Coordinates of C-alpha atoms in Angstrom, one line a residue:
Chain F
M1 CA 0.0 0.0 0.0
A2 CA 1.3 3.4 -0.9
I3 CA 0.6 6.0 1.7
N4 CA 2.6 9.2 1.4
D5 CA 4.2 9.9 4.7
S6 CA 3.3 13.5 4.9
S7 CA 4.3 15.7 7.7
T8 CA 0.9 17.3 7.6
L9 CA -0.9 14.1 8.3
V10 CA -2.6 14.0 11.7
A11 CA -3.2 11.3 14.1
P12 CA -6.6 11.2 15.7
F13 CA -7.2 13.2 18.8
A14 CA -10.6 12.8 20.2
S15 CA -12.3 9.5 19.6
T16 CA -15.2 9.1 21.8
S17 CA -16.5 5.9 20.3
T18 CA -17.3 3.6 23.3
Q19 CA -19.1 0.9 21.4
D20 CA -16.6 -0.4 19.0
N21 CA -14.3 -2.8 20.7
T22 CA -14.8 -5.4 18.1
S23 CA -12.0 -7.2 16.3
T24 CA -12.2 -4.9 13.4
N25 CA -11.6 -1.9 15.7
A26 CA -8.5 -3.0 17.5
A27 CA -6.8 0.4 17.7
T28 CA -6.1 1.7 21.1
P29 CA -8.2 4.7 21.8
T30 CA -6.1 7.7 22.7
S31 CA -6.9 9.3 26.0
T32 CA -8.6 12.6 25.4
S33 CA -9.8 15.6 27.2
T34 CA -13.3 14.7 25.8
Q35 CA -13.6 11.8 28.2
D36 CA -12.9 14.1 31.1
D37 CA -15.4 16.7 30.0
A38 CA -18.1 14.7 28.4
P39 CA -18.9 11.3 29.9
S40 CA -20.3 9.2 27.1
T41 CA -23.5 8.3 28.8
S42 CA -26.0 9.4 26.3
T43 CA -27.7 7.1 23.8
N44 CA -29.5 8.2 20.7
T45 CA -29.2 11.8 21.8
Q46 CA -26.9 14.7 21.5
R47 CA -24.0 14.6 23.8
T48 CA -22.9 17.6 25.8
P49 CA -22.8 20.5 23.4
Q50 CA -19.2 21.3 24.6
N51 CA -18.1 18.0 23.2
F52 CA -14.6 18.2 22.0
T53 CA -15.0 15.7 19.1
V54 CA -17.1 18.1 17.0
K55 CA -14.8 21.0 17.8
D56 CA -11.7 19.2 16.8
G57 CA -13.6 17.6 13.9
L58 CA -14.3 21.0 12.3
A59 CA -10.6 21.9 12.6
K60 CA -9.8 18.6 10.8
M61 CA -12.1 19.7 8.0
F62 CA -9.8 22.8 7.6
K63 CA -6.7 20.8 7.1
G64 CA -4.9 21.5 3.9
G65 CA -6.8 24.7 3.6
V66 CA -6.3 28.5 3.9
I67 CA -8.2 30.7 6.3
M68 CA -8.3 34.4 5.1
D69 CA -8.8 37.6 7.1
V70 CA -11.7 39.6 5.5
V71 CA -13.1 43.0 6.6
N72 CA -16.3 43.0 4.6
A73 CA -18.8 40.9 2.6
D74 CA -17.1 41.5 -0.7
Q75 CA -13.8 40.3 0.5
A76 CA -15.5 37.3 2.1
R77 CA -17.0 36.3 -1.3
I78 CA -13.6 36.7 -3.0
A79 CA -12.0 34.5 -0.4
E80 CA -14.8 31.9 -0.7
E81 CA -14.5 31.9 -4.5
A82 CA -10.8 31.4 -4.3
G83 CA -11.4 28.3 -2.2
A84 CA -10.7 29.5 1.3
C85 CA -11.8 26.8 3.9
A86 CA -13.0 29.6 6.3
V87 CA -12.8 33.3 6.7
M88 CA -11.8 35.4 9.7
A89 CA -14.2 38.4 10.1
L90 CA -12.4 41.5 11.2
E91 CA -12.8 45.3 11.2
R92 CA -9.2 45.9 10.5
V93 CA -6.5 43.5 9.2
P94 CA -3.4 43.3 11.5
A95 CA -1.4 45.6 9.2
D96 CA -3.9 48.4 9.7
I97 CA -4.2 47.7 13.5
R98 CA -0.4 48.2 13.5
A99 CA -0.5 51.3 11.5
Q100 CA -3.4 53.0 13.3
G101 CA -2.6 51.9 16.8
G102 CA -5.1 52.4 19.6
V103 CA -7.0 49.6 21.4
A104 CA -8.0 46.8 19.1
R105 CA -11.3 45.0 20.1
M106 CA -13.7 42.5 18.9
S107 CA -15.3 43.5 15.6
D108 CA -18.8 45.0 15.3
P109 CA -21.4 42.2 15.5
Q110 CA -23.2 43.8 12.6
L111 CA -20.2 43.4 10.4
I112 CA -19.7 39.8 11.5
K113 CA -23.3 39.0 10.7
E114 CA -23.0 40.5 7.2
I115 CA -20.0 38.4 6.5
M116 CA -21.8 35.3 7.9
E117 CA -24.7 36.0 5.5
A118 CA -22.4 36.5 2.6
V119 CA -20.7 33.1 2.5
T120 CA -21.5 29.5 3.2
I121 CA -18.1 28.5 4.5
P122 CA -17.3 28.7 8.2
V123 CA -16.8 32.2 9.7
M124 CA -14.3 32.8 12.5
A125 CA -14.0 36.0 14.6
K126 CA -11.4 37.3 17.1
A127 CA -11.9 38.1 20.8
R128 CA -9.3 39.8 23.0
I129 CA -7.2 37.5 25.2
G130 CA -9.1 36.8 28.4
H131 CA -12.2 38.7 27.3
F132 CA -14.7 36.0 27.9
V133 CA -17.7 38.3 27.4
E134 CA -16.6 39.1 23.9
C135 CA -16.5 35.3 23.4
Q136 CA -20.0 35.0 24.8
I137 CA -21.1 37.5 22.3
L138 CA -19.4 35.8 19.4
Q139 CA -20.9 32.5 20.4
E140 CA -24.3 34.1 20.5
L141 CA -23.8 35.5 17.0
G142 CA -23.2 31.9 15.9
V143 CA -19.6 32.2 14.6
D144 CA -18.1 28.9 13.8
Y145 CA -14.7 29.4 15.5
I146 CA -13.4 32.0 18.0
D147 CA -9.8 33.2 17.8
E148 CA -8.6 34.3 21.2
S149 CA -6.0 36.5 19.6
E150 CA -2.9 38.4 20.4
V151 CA -3.6 40.6 17.4
L152 CA -6.2 42.4 19.5
T153 CA -5.2 44.3 22.7
P154 CA -5.3 41.8 25.6
A155 CA -8.1 42.3 28.1
D156 CA -6.5 40.3 30.9
N157 CA -2.8 40.3 31.7
A158 CA -2.8 37.0 33.6
F159 CA -5.5 34.7 32.3
H160 CA -6.8 33.3 29.1
V161 CA -10.5 32.4 28.6
E162 CA -11.7 29.0 30.0
K163 CA -12.6 27.6 26.6
H164 CA -14.0 24.2 27.4
A165 CA -17.2 25.9 28.7
F166 CA -18.1 27.3 25.3
K167 CA -20.1 25.4 22.6
T168 CA -18.1 27.3 20.0
P169 CA -14.6 26.0 19.4
F170 CA -11.5 28.1 19.9
V171 CA -8.2 28.6 18.1
C172 CA -5.3 30.1 19.9
G173 CA -1.8 31.3 19.0
C174 CA 1.5 29.9 20.3
R175 CA 5.2 30.5 20.1
N176 CA 6.3 27.2 21.6
L177 CA 5.1 23.9 22.8
G178 CA 4.3 24.9 26.4
E179 CA 2.1 27.8 25.3
A180 CA 0.3 25.5 22.8
L181 CA -0.4 22.9 25.4
R182 CA -1.6 25.4 28.0
R183 CA -4.1 26.7 25.4
I184 CA -5.3 23.2 24.6
D185 CA -5.6 22.5 28.3
E186 CA -7.9 25.5 28.6
G187 CA -10.0 24.1 25.8
A188 CA -8.5 25.3 22.5
A189 CA -9.5 22.8 19.7
M190 CA -7.0 24.2 17.2
I191 CA -3.6 25.9 17.5
R192 CA -1.8 28.3 15.2
T193 CA 1.7 29.7 15.4
K194 CA 1.6 33.4 16.3
G195 CA 4.2 34.6 13.9
E196 CA 4.2 38.3 13.8
A197 CA 0.9 39.5 12.4
G198 CA 0.6 42.3 9.9
T199 CA 4.2 42.4 8.9
G200 CA 4.3 40.2 5.8
D201 CA 7.6 38.8 7.3
V202 CA 7.4 35.1 7.6
V203 CA 10.4 34.8 9.9
E204 CA 8.6 34.6 13.2
A205 CA 6.0 32.0 11.9
V206 CA 9.0 29.9 10.9
R207 CA 10.7 30.4 14.3
H208 CA 7.6 29.5 16.2
M209 CA 6.9 26.4 14.1
R210 CA 10.5 25.2 14.4
T211 CA 10.4 25.8 18.1
V212 CA 7.2 23.7 18.5
T213 CA 8.6 20.9 16.3
G214 CA 11.9 20.9 18.1
E215 CA 10.3 20.6 21.5
I216 CA 8.1 17.8 20.3
N217 CA 11.1 15.9 18.9
K218 CA 12.8 16.4 22.2
A219 CA 9.8 15.0 24.1
R220 CA 9.6 11.9 21.9
G221 CA 11.1 8.9 23.5
M222 CA 11.3 10.4 27.0
S223 CA 10.3 8.3 30.0
D224 CA 7.4 9.4 32.1
M225 CA 9.8 10.7 34.7
E226 CA 11.7 12.7 32.1
L227 CA 8.4 14.0 30.7
R228 CA 7.3 15.2 34.2
G229 CA 10.5 17.2 34.4
Y230 CA 10.1 18.5 30.9
A231 CA 6.5 19.5 31.6
K232 CA 7.7 21.6 34.4
E233 CA 10.4 23.2 32.2
L234 CA 7.8 24.0 29.5
N235 CA 5.1 25.0 32.0
A236 CA 2.8 22.5 30.2
P237 CA 0.4 19.9 31.6
F238 CA 2.0 16.5 31.9
R239 CA -1.0 14.6 30.5
L240 CA -1.0 16.7 27.2
L241 CA 2.8 16.6 26.9
K242 CA 2.7 12.8 27.2
E243 CA 0.0 12.6 24.5
T244 CA 2.0 14.9 22.3
A245 CA 5.1 12.8 22.7
E246 CA 3.2 9.7 21.8
L247 CA 1.6 11.2 18.7
G248 CA 4.8 13.0 17.6
R249 CA 2.8 16.1 16.9
L250 CA 0.3 18.5 18.6
P251 CA -2.9 16.7 19.6
V252 CA -5.0 19.2 17.7
V253 CA -4.8 20.7 14.2
N254 CA -2.0 23.2 13.9
F255 CA -2.0 26.1 11.4
A256 CA 0.6 28.6 10.5
A257 CA -0.1 32.3 11.0
G258 CA 1.5 35.7 11.3
G259 CA 3.5 36.9 8.3
V260 CA 2.4 34.7 5.4
A261 CA 2.3 36.9 2.3
T262 CA 3.1 34.8 -0.8
P263 CA 2.3 31.3 -2.1
A264 CA 5.9 30.3 -1.4
D265 CA 5.5 31.4 2.3
A266 CA 2.4 29.3 2.6
A267 CA 4.1 26.2 1.1
L268 CA 7.1 26.8 3.3
M269 CA 4.9 26.6 6.4
M270 CA 3.2 23.5 5.0
Q271 CA 6.6 21.8 4.4
L272 CA 7.6 22.7 7.9
G273 CA 4.7 20.5 9.1
C274 CA 1.7 22.9 9.5
D275 CA -1.8 21.5 8.7
G276 CA -2.9 24.7 6.9
V277 CA -2.4 28.4 6.8
F278 CA -4.0 31.6 8.0
V279 CA -3.4 34.6 5.8
G280 CA -4.1 37.9 7.4
S281 CA -3.1 41.1 5.7
G282 CA -1.2 39.3 3.0
I283 CA -4.1 38.9 0.6
F284 CA -6.2 42.1 0.8
K285 CA -3.2 44.4 1.3
S286 CA -1.7 43.2 -2.0
G287 CA -2.2 44.3 -5.6
N288 CA -4.5 41.6 -7.0
A289 CA -6.3 40.1 -4.1
A290 CA -8.4 37.6 -5.9
K291 CA -5.5 36.2 -7.9
R292 CA -3.2 36.0 -4.8
A293 CA -6.0 34.3 -2.8
D294 CA -6.4 31.7 -5.4
A295 CA -2.6 31.2 -5.8
I296 CA -2.1 30.7 -2.0
V297 CA -4.9 28.1 -1.9
Q298 CA -3.2 26.3 -4.8
A299 CA 0.1 26.5 -3.1
V300 CA -1.2 25.0 0.1
T301 CA -2.9 22.1 -1.8
H302 CA 0.2 21.4 -3.9
F303 CA 2.8 22.5 -1.3
R304 CA 5.3 19.8 -2.3
D305 CA 5.0 20.4 -6.1
P306 CA 7.6 23.1 -7.2
A307 CA 6.1 23.1 -10.7
V308 CA 2.7 24.2 -9.4
L309 CA 4.3 26.6 -7.0
A310 CA 6.3 28.2 -9.8
E311 CA 3.2 28.5 -11.9
V312 CA 1.0 30.1 -9.3
S313 CA 3.6 32.4 -7.9
G314 CA 3.9 34.3 -11.2
G315 CA 2.2 37.5 -12.2
L316 CA 0.5 38.2 -8.9
G317 CA 1.2 41.9 -8.8
E318 CA 2.6 43.6 -5.8
A319 CA 2.8 41.7 -2.5
M320 CA 2.0 43.6 0.7
V321 CA 4.7 46.1 1.5
G322 CA 5.7 44.4 4.8
L323 CA 7.7 45.3 7.9
N324 CA 11.0 43.8 8.7
V325 CA 10.5 42.1 12.1
G326 CA 14.3 42.2 12.8
R327 CA 14.1 46.0 12.9
M328 CA 11.1 46.2 15.1
A329 CA 11.3 47.2 18.8
E330 CA 10.1 44.5 21.2
G331 CA 7.2 46.6 22.3
E332 CA 5.8 46.7 18.8
K333 CA 5.5 43.0 18.5
M334 CA 2.2 41.3 19.1
A335 CA 3.5 37.8 19.6
G336 CA 4.6 38.5 23.2
R337 CA 1.0 39.0 24.2
G338 CA -0.4 35.9 26.0
W339 CA 0.8 34.0 29.0
Chain R
M1 CA -4.0 -12.3 -13.5
T2 CA -3.1 -10.5 -10.3
R3 CA -4.3 -7.0 -10.1
N4 CA -4.3 -4.4 -7.3
I5 CA -7.4 -2.4 -6.6
V6 CA -6.4 1.2 -6.4
V7 CA -8.5 3.4 -4.0
G8 CA -7.8 7.1 -4.1
V9 CA -8.6 9.6 -1.4
L10 CA -9.1 13.2 -2.7
A11 CA -6.4 15.0 -0.7
L12 CA -7.3 18.7 -1.4
Q13 CA -8.7 19.6 2.0
G14 CA -10.2 18.0 5.0
A15 CA -9.7 14.8 7.0
F16 CA -8.1 12.7 4.2
Y17 CA -5.5 11.2 6.5
E18 CA -8.2 9.9 8.8
H19 CA -9.8 8.1 5.8
F20 CA -6.4 6.6 5.0
K21 CA -6.0 5.3 8.5
L22 CA -9.4 3.6 8.5
L23 CA -8.8 2.2 5.0
Q24 CA -5.6 0.6 6.2
R25 CA -7.4 -0.8 9.2
A26 CA -10.3 -2.0 7.0
S27 CA -8.3 -3.6 4.2
P28 CA -7.2 -6.8 6.0
E29 CA -10.8 -7.6 6.5
V30 CA -11.6 -7.5 2.8
A31 CA -9.5 -10.0 1.0
I32 CA -9.0 -9.6 -2.7
D33 CA -9.0 -12.7 -4.9
Q34 CA -5.9 -13.9 -6.8
D35 CA -3.3 -12.3 -4.5
G36 CA -4.1 -8.8 -5.5
E37 CA -3.6 -6.0 -3.0
W38 CA -5.4 -2.9 -1.9
E39 CA -3.4 0.2 -2.9
F40 CA -4.4 3.5 -1.3
V41 CA -3.2 6.8 -2.9
E42 CA -3.6 10.5 -2.3
V43 CA -5.3 12.2 -5.2
R44 CA -4.4 15.8 -6.0
T45 CA -4.1 15.8 -9.8
A46 CA -6.0 14.4 -12.8
Q47 CA -3.1 11.9 -13.4
E48 CA -3.4 10.5 -9.9
L49 CA -7.2 10.2 -10.3
E50 CA -6.7 8.3 -13.6
R51 CA -5.1 5.4 -11.7
C52 CA -8.0 4.9 -9.3
D53 CA -10.7 2.2 -9.3
A54 CA -12.5 4.0 -6.6
L55 CA -12.4 7.4 -4.9
I56 CA -13.2 8.8 -1.5
I57 CA -14.2 12.4 -1.4
P58 CA -13.7 13.6 2.2
G59 CA -16.5 15.7 3.3
G60 CA -16.7 18.9 5.2
E61 CA -15.3 22.2 4.1
T62 CA -13.7 20.4 1.1
E63 CA -16.9 21.6 -0.5
S64 CA -15.5 25.0 -0.6
A65 CA -12.8 23.8 -3.0
N66 CA -15.6 22.8 -5.3
R67 CA -17.3 26.2 -5.1
T68 CA -20.7 24.8 -4.2
K69 CA -22.2 28.0 -3.2
K70 CA -25.2 29.2 -5.2
G71 CA -24.3 31.2 -8.2
G72 CA -22.2 29.7 -11.0
Q73 CA -20.2 27.1 -9.1
E74 CA -19.3 23.6 -10.1
L75 CA -20.8 20.7 -8.3
I76 CA -19.8 17.1 -8.6
G77 CA -23.3 15.7 -8.7
G78 CA -23.6 11.9 -9.2
L79 CA -26.6 11.4 -7.0
D80 CA -30.3 12.1 -7.8
V81 CA -31.0 13.8 -4.5
R82 CA -31.9 17.3 -3.3
V83 CA -29.4 18.2 -0.5
N84 CA -29.9 20.9 2.2
R85 CA -26.5 22.1 3.0
N86 CA -25.7 23.0 6.7
Y87 CA -29.2 21.8 7.5
F88 CA -28.6 21.5 11.2
G89 CA -27.1 24.9 11.4
R90 CA -23.7 26.3 12.1
Q91 CA -20.9 24.8 14.2
T92 CA -22.6 25.4 17.5
E93 CA -25.3 22.9 16.3
S94 CA -22.8 20.2 15.4
F95 CA -23.4 17.0 17.3
E96 CA -22.8 13.3 17.8
A97 CA -25.5 10.6 17.7
E98 CA -25.6 6.9 17.8
L99 CA -26.8 5.5 14.5
A100 CA -28.5 2.2 13.7
L101 CA -26.9 1.3 10.4
S102 CA -28.6 -1.9 9.2
F103 CA -26.3 -2.3 6.2
L104 CA -23.5 -3.1 8.6
S105 CA -25.3 -6.3 9.7
T106 CA -23.5 -9.5 9.8
K107 CA -23.6 -11.9 6.8
D108 CA -26.1 -14.3 8.4
G109 CA -28.3 -11.4 9.5
T110 CA -28.3 -12.4 13.1
G111 CA -27.5 -10.3 16.1
D112 CA -28.0 -6.7 16.7
V113 CA -25.7 -4.3 14.9
K114 CA -23.8 -2.1 17.3
P115 CA -24.6 1.5 16.9
F116 CA -22.2 3.7 14.9
N117 CA -21.1 6.9 16.4
G118 CA -22.3 9.5 13.8
I119 CA -20.4 12.8 14.0
F120 CA -22.3 15.6 12.3
I121 CA -20.3 18.8 11.6
R122 CA -22.3 21.6 10.0
A123 CA -23.9 18.7 8.3
P124 CA -26.2 18.5 5.3
V125 CA -29.1 16.1 4.9
V126 CA -30.8 14.6 1.8
E127 CA -34.0 16.6 1.7
K128 CA -35.6 14.6 -1.1
V129 CA -34.8 11.6 -3.2
L130 CA -35.4 12.5 -6.8
P131 CA -36.6 10.3 -9.6
V132 CA -33.9 8.8 -11.8
I133 CA -33.6 11.0 -14.9
R134 CA -31.1 11.7 -17.6
G135 CA -29.5 15.1 -17.7
E136 CA -30.5 18.0 -15.5
P137 CA -33.4 17.6 -13.1
S138 CA -35.4 20.5 -14.5
S139 CA -38.2 20.2 -12.0
E140 CA -35.8 21.3 -9.4
R141 CA -35.0 24.5 -11.3
A142 CA -38.0 26.3 -10.0
I143 CA -37.0 26.0 -6.3
D144 CA -35.4 29.1 -4.9
E145 CA -31.7 29.0 -4.1
T146 CA -31.3 25.6 -5.5
V147 CA -28.2 24.7 -7.3
I148 CA -28.3 22.0 -9.8
A149 CA -25.6 19.4 -10.1
P150 CA -25.3 16.9 -12.9
S151 CA -27.1 13.5 -12.6
P152 CA -25.0 10.4 -12.7
S153 CA -23.7 9.8 -16.2
P154 CA -21.7 6.6 -16.2
E155 CA -20.0 5.6 -19.4
G156 CA -18.7 2.3 -20.8
E157 CA -19.8 -1.2 -20.9
R158 CA -20.8 -1.5 -17.3
R159 CA -23.1 1.6 -17.6
E160 CA -26.3 -0.2 -16.6
Q161 CA -24.7 -1.6 -13.4
F162 CA -24.1 1.9 -12.2
L163 CA -27.6 3.3 -13.0
G164 CA -30.5 2.8 -10.6
P165 CA -32.7 4.4 -8.1
V166 CA -31.4 6.1 -5.0
E167 CA -31.4 3.8 -2.0
V168 CA -31.8 5.4 1.5
M169 CA -29.2 3.7 3.6
A170 CA -29.8 5.4 6.9
T171 CA -32.0 8.0 8.6
L172 CA -31.7 10.0 11.8
P173 CA -35.0 9.7 13.7
G174 CA -36.2 12.1 16.3
R175 CA -35.8 15.4 14.6
S176 CA -36.0 18.2 17.2
R177 CA -39.0 20.5 17.3
T178 CA -37.0 23.7 16.4
L179 CA -35.6 22.0 13.4
R180 CA -39.0 20.7 12.3
E181 CA -40.4 24.2 12.5
R182 CA -37.5 25.7 10.5
V183 CA -37.5 23.0 8.0
G184 CA -41.2 22.9 7.7
A185 CA -41.1 26.4 6.4
M186 CA -38.8 25.3 3.7
G187 CA -41.2 22.6 2.5
L188 CA -40.0 19.4 4.0
E189 CA -41.6 16.5 2.2
D190 CA -40.8 13.6 4.3
E191 CA -41.5 13.1 8.0
A192 CA -39.8 9.7 8.3
G193 CA -36.6 11.2 9.7
D194 CA -33.6 12.9 8.1
I195 CA -31.9 11.0 5.3
I196 CA -28.2 10.8 6.3
A197 CA -26.8 8.1 4.0
V198 CA -27.7 7.2 0.4
K199 CA -26.4 4.9 -2.3
Q200 CA -27.1 5.1 -6.0
G201 CA -25.4 2.6 -8.3
N202 CA -21.7 2.9 -7.5
V203 CA -22.0 6.1 -5.4
F204 CA -22.3 6.1 -1.6
G205 CA -22.7 9.3 0.4
T206 CA -23.1 10.1 4.1
S207 CA -23.8 13.4 5.8
F208 CA -21.7 12.4 8.9
H209 CA -18.0 11.7 9.2
P210 CA -17.1 8.1 9.7
E211 CA -13.4 9.0 9.4
L212 CA -13.5 11.0 12.6
T213 CA -14.2 7.8 14.6
E214 CA -12.0 4.8 15.3
D215 CA -14.7 2.5 13.9
A216 CA -13.7 1.0 10.5
R217 CA -17.0 -0.8 9.8
I218 CA -18.2 1.6 7.2
H219 CA -14.9 1.5 5.4
I220 CA -14.9 -2.3 5.5
W221 CA -18.4 -2.4 4.0
W222 CA -17.4 0.2 1.4
L223 CA -14.3 -1.8 0.4
Q224 CA -16.6 -4.8 0.0
Q225 CA -18.8 -2.8 -2.4
V226 CA -15.7 -1.7 -4.3
K227 CA -14.4 -5.2 -4.6
G228 CA -17.8 -6.4 -5.8
M229 CA -17.8 -3.8 -8.6
T230 CA -14.2 -3.9 -9.7

């Protein structure tokens, strides 16, 4: 049998099947947070609405896809037509948040509703770190995913939102494995690298992905005793670290974000092992948004095929201008937000 | 003559790896005659598709890649059914339910079939089974916001084998009241429960995600169907 051993391929996280211990189903079920939160007692009825399986399941539907920042219904339609697997509804893309300064908050619910009405693909929206009331509002609006995001101004300087309590699934940013596992422990069903949003400079996304991968590689093959020590070092929950070490990857879907501006950037992040890509300012701050959107979708699908990458990279017009992260002051960076 | 059966999984977006894993688990249960082997491949290009005897199209937001939204998009078609996309609502309405799938029954038909954990994510249902026709189902044209996809159009010598009426393979009973009210307004025509799995000729479709479980029974059953038609 020929199975391509792709680094983007994912092992299952949350299997809650309790009734399939037949000889045809001999795989060992992974231990999951689902079992902690949602005892599988129901029959023929809906399980707890907080159930992790459907949260993680939607993230799995995004794999191999591109999630695009959009600020109005027209952009949302362009993104959908280009084949985006979801859109992120925002008032301002990160590049403008950077340029304009001030406090960046959850978007106007009216705008989010307009975008939800304009497209049939899932719609995500951002809440400030720790601002659980913004999350309650976004859940009430019916958005499909909430991004507790460092791109907005944090509302709490010590705590993140308790995410298991929500019906709506969450995606959160990370710079390293410890941060990723803390977010998953709080209930995030999807992780993305933080990168440095609104810069068009992919260097930080690469740094964060390499850090996560390196730390996972280090954890593989450790004994339980060593993992306990490493969990302390990373400030990560032991249970999730152990699961990660066994899987050899994060236990939830992991996208790249923060600085992806070209098809080549997107394919780079895929080859580094990401499951998919968020593109923020990169598309609608560029010359020909529709063409660039389409090209980045193609690049993520065919990320290991240089012929396709060469073809789709041509004639896209101007890329977003970009900021060199290396020349930025620490205080200007968004990635440091989050605890 | 020994010949492998090549099964492709469309690997554009979605949970294609999860399908692979279940196919690998399922294949030892479905022996091929004459020492042939199952071969599973990722399909991203027309050339890769060309090699395949059978294809799995992972569900979910893969649909976005096919531009299924109303207004000039391409649809794959292949089943004479009317589908209501995101019928249950948005992500907050996604759910799991234990399903009684009678087609998974044992060969001798004895014993109860263990329920299958159905995972429904922004799931569609088959709203109506349409009569078998050739070409475009013009009667459906008149319905607002309905997008028409091509009917099945098999070619070649085994054409007749692949044509036939749509069989309802599974339903989800116990529709909630809110859903009934909402759907009632849209002209629901069947109160017997929501249709969540159908088969027509050589095409099988479900509105739930068997690949998100650890249960390989649907994949085993499907490989048996593939074997029977190859």
